[in-house]
PDB file of N, CA and C in Angstrom:
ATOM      1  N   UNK A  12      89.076  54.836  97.035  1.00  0.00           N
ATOM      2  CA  UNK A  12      90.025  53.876  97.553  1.00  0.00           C
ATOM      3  C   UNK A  12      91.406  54.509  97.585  1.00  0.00           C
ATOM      4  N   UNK A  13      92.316  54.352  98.894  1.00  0.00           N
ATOM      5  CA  UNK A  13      93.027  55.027  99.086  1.00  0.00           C
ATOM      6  C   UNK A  13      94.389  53.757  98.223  1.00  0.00           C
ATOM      7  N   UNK A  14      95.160  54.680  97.277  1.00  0.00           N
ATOM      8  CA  UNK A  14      95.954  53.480  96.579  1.00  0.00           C
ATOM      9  C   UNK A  14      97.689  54.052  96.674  1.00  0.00           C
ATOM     10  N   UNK A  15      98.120  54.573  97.795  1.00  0.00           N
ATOM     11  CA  UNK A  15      99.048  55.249  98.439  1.00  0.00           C
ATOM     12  C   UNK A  15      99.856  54.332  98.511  1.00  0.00           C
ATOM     13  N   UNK A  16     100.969  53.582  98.112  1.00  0.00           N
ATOM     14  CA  UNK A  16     102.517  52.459  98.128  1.00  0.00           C
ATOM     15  C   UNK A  16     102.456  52.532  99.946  1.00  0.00           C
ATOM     16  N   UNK A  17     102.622  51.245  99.828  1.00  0.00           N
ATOM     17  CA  UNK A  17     103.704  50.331 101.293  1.00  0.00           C
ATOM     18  C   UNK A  17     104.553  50.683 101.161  1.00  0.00           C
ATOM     19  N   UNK A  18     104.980  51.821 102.748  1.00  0.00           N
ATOM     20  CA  UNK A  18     106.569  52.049 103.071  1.00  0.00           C
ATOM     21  C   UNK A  18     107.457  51.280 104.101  1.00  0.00           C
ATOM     22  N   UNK A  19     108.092  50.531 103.582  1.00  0.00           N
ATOM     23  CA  UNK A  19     108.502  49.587 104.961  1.00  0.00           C
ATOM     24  C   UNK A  19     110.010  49.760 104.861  1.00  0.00           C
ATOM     25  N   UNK A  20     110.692  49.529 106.266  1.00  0.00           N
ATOM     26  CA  UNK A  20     111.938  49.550 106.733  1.00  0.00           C
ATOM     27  C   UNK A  20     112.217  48.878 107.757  1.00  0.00           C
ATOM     28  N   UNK A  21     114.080  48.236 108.306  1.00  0.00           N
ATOM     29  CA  UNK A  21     113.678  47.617 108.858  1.00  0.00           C
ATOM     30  C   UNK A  21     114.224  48.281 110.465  1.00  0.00           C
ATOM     31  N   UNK A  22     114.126  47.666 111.502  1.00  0.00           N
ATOM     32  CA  UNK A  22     113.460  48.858 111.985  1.00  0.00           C
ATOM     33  C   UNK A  22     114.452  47.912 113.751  1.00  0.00           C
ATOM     34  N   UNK A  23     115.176  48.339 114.622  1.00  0.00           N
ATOM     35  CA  UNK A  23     115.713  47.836 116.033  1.00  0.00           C
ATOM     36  C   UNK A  23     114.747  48.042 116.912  1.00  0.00           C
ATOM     37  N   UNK A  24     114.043  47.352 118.073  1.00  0.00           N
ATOM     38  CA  UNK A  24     113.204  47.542 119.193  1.00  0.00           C
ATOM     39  C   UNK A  24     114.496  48.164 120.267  1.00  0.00           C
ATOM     40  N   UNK A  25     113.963  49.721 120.875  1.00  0.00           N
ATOM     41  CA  UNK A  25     115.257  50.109 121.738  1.00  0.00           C
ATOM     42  C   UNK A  25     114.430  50.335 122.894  1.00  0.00           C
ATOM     43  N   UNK A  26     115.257  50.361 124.113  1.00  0.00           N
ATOM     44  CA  UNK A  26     115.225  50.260 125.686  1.00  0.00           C
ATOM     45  C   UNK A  26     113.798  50.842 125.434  1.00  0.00           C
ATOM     46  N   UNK A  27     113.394  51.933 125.062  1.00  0.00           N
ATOM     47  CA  UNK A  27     111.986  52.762 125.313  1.00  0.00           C
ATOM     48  C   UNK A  27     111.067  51.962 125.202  1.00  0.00           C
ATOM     49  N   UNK A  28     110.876  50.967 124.248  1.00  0.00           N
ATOM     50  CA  UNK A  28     109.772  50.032 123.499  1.00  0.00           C
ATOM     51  C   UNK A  28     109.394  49.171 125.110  1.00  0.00           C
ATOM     52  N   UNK A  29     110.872  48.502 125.477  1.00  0.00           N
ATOM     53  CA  UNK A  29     110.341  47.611 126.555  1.00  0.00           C
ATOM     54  C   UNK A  29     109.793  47.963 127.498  1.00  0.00           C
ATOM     55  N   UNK A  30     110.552  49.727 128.155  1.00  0.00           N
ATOM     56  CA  UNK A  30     110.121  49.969 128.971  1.00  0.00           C
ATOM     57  C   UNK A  30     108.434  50.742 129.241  1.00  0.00           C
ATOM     58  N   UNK A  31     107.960  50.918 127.958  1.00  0.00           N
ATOM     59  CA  UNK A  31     106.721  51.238 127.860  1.00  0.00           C
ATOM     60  C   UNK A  31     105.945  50.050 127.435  1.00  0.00           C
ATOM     61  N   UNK A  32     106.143  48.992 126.916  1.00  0.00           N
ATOM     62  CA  UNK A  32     105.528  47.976 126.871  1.00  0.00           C
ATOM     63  C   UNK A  32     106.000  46.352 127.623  1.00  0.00           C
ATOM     64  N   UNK A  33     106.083  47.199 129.075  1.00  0.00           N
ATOM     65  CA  UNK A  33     105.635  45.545 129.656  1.00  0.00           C
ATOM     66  C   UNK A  33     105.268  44.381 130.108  1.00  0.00           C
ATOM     67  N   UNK A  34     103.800  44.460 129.272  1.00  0.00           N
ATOM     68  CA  UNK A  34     102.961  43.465 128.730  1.00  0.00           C
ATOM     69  C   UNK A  34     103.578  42.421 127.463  1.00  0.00           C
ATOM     70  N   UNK A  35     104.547  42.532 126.946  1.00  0.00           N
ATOM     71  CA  UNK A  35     105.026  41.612 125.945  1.00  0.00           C
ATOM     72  C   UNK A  35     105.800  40.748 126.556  1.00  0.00           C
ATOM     73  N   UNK A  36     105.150  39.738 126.393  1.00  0.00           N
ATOM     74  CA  UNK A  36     105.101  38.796 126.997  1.00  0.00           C
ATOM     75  C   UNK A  36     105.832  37.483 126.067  1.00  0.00           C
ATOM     76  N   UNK A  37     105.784  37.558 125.049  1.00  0.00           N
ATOM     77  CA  UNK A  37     106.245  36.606 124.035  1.00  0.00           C
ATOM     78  C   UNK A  37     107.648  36.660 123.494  1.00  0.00           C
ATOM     79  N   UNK A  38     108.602  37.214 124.381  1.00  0.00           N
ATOM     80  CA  UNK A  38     109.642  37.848 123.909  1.00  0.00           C
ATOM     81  C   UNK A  38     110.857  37.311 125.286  1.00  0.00           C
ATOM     82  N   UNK A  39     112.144  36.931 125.052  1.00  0.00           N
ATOM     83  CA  UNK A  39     112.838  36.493 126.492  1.00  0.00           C
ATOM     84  C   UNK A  39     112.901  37.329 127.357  1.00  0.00           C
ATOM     85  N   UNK A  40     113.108  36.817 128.897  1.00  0.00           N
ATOM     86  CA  UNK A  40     112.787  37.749 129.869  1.00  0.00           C
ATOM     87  C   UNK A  40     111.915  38.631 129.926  1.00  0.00           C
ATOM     88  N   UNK A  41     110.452  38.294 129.640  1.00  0.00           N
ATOM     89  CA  UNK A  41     109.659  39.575 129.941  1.00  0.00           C
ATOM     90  C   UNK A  41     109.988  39.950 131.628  1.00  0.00           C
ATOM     91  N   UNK A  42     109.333  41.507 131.530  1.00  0.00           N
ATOM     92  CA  UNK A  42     109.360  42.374 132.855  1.00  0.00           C
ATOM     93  C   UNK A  42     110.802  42.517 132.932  1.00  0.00           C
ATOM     94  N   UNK A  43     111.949  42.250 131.881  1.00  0.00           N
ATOM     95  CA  UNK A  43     113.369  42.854 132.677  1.00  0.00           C
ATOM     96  C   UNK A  43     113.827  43.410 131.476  1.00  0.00           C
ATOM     97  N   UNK A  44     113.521  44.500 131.290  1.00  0.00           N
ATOM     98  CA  UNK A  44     113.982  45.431 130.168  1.00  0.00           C
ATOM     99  C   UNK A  44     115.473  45.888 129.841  1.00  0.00           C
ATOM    100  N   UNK A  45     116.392  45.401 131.192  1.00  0.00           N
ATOM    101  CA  UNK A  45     117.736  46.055 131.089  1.00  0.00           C
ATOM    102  C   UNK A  45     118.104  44.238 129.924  1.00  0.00           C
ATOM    103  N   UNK A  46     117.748  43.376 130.545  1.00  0.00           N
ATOM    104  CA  UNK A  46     118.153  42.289 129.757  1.00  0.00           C
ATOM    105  C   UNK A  46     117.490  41.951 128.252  1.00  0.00           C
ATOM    106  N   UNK A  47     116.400  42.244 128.152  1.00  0.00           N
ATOM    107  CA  UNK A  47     115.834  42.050 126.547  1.00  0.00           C
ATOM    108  C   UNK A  47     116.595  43.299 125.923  1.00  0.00           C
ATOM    109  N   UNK A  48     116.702  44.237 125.909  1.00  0.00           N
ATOM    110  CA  UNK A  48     117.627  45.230 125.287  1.00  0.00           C
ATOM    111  C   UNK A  48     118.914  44.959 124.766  1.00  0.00           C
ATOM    112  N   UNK A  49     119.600  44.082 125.766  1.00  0.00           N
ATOM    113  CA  UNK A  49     121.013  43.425 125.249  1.00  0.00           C
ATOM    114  C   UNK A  49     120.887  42.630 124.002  1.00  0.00           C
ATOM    115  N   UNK A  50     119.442  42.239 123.455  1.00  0.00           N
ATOM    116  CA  UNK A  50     119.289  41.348 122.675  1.00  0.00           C
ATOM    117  C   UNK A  50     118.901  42.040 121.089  1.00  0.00           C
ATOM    118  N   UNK A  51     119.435  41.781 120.014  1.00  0.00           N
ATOM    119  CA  UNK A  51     118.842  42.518 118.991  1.00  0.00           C
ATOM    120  C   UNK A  51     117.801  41.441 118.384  1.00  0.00           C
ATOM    121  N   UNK A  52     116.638  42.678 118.558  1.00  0.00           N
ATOM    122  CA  UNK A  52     115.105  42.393 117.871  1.00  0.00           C
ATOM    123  C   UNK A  52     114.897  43.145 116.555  1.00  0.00           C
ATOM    124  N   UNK A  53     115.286  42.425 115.534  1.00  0.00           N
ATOM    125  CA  UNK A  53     114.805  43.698 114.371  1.00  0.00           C
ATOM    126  C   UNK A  53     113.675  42.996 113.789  1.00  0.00           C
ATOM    127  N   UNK A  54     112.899  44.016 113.242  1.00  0.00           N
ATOM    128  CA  UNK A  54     111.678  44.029 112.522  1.00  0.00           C
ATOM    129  C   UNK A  54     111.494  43.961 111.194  1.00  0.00           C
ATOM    130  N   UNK A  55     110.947  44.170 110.161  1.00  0.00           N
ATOM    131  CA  UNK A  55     110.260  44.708 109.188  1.00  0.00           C
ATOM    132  C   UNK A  55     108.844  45.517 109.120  1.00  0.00           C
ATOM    133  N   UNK A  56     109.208  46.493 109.447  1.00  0.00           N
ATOM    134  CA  UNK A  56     107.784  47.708 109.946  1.00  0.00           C
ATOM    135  C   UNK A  56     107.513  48.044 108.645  1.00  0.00           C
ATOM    136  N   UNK A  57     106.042  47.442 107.894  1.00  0.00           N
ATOM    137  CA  UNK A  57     105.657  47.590 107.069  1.00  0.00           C
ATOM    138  C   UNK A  57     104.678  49.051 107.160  1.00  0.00           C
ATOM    139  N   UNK A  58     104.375  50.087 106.833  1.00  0.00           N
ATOM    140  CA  UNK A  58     103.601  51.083 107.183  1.00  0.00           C
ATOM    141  C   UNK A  58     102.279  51.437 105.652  1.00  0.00           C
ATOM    142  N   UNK A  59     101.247  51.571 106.072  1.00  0.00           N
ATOM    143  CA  UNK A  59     100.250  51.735 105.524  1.00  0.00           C
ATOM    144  C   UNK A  59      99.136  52.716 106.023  1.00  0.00           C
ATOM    145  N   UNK A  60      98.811  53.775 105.495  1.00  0.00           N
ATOM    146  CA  UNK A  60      97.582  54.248 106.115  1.00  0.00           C
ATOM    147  C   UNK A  60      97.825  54.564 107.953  1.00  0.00           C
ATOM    148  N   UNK A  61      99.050  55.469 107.819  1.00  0.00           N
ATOM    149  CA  UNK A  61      98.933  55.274 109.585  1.00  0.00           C
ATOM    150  C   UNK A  61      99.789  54.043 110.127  1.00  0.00           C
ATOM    151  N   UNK A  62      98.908  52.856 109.631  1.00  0.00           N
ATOM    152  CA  UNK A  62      99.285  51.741 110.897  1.00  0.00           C
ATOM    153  C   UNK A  62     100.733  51.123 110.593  1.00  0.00           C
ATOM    154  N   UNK A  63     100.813  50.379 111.151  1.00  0.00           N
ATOM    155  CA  UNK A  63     102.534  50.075 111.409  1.00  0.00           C
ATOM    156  C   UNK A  63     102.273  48.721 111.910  1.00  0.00           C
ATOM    157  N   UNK A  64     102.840  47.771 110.820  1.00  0.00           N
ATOM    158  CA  UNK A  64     102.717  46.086 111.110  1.00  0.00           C
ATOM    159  C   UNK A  64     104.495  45.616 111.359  1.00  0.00           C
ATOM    160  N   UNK A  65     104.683  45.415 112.628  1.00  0.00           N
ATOM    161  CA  UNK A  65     105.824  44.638 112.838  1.00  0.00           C
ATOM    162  C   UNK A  65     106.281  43.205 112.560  1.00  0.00           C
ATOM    163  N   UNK A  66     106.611  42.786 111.822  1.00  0.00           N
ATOM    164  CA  UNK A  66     107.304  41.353 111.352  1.00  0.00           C
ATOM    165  C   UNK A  66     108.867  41.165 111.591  1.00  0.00           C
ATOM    166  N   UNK A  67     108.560  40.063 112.566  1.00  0.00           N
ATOM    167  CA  UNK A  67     109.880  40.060 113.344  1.00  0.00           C
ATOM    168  C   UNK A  67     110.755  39.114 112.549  1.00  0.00           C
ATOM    169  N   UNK A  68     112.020  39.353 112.778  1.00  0.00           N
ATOM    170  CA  UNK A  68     113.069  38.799 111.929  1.00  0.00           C
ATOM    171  C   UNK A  68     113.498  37.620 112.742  1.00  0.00           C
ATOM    172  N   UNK A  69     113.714  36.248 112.842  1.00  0.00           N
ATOM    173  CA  UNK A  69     114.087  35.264 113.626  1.00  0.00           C
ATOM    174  C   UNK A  69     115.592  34.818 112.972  1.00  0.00           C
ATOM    175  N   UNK A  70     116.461  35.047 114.085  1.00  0.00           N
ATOM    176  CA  UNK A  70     117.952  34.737 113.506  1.00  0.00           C
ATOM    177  C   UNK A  70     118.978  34.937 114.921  1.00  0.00           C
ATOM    178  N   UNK A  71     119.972  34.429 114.868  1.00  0.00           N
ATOM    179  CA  UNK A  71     120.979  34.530 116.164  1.00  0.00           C
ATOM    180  C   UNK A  71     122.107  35.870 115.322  1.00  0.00           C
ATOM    181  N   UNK A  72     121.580  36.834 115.899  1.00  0.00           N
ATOM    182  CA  UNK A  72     122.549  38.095 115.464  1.00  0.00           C
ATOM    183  C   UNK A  72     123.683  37.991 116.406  1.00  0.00           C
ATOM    184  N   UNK A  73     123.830  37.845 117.804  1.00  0.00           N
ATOM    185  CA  UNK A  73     124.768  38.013 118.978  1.00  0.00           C
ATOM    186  C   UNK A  73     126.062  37.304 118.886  1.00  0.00           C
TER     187      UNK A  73
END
């Protein structure tokens, strides 16, 4: 059993994210990446074994 510590940080979604993922769909303005970018999305990127769990932070930063 692999018993290796959770490294997590927290983590900004930048222009690249949208523009390679747009299929996210659950997020304002999908398909217009110049406008979701204006918006700060931060995370908590928990990392384990490789994978990478995003937990989004809900708050009016702007």
């Amino acid at each position: 059993m692999n018993d290796k510590p959770y490294k997590y940080q927290v983590v900004r979604l930048k222009k690249e994210f949208f523009q390679s993922n747009p299929h996210s769909i659950n997020m304002l303005d999908p398909g217009n990446p110049e406008k979701q970018m204006r918006r700060t999305y931060l995370y908590l990127d928990i990392q384990k074994d490789h994978y990478h769990y995003l937990i989004p932070f809900r708050s009016h930063l702007n």
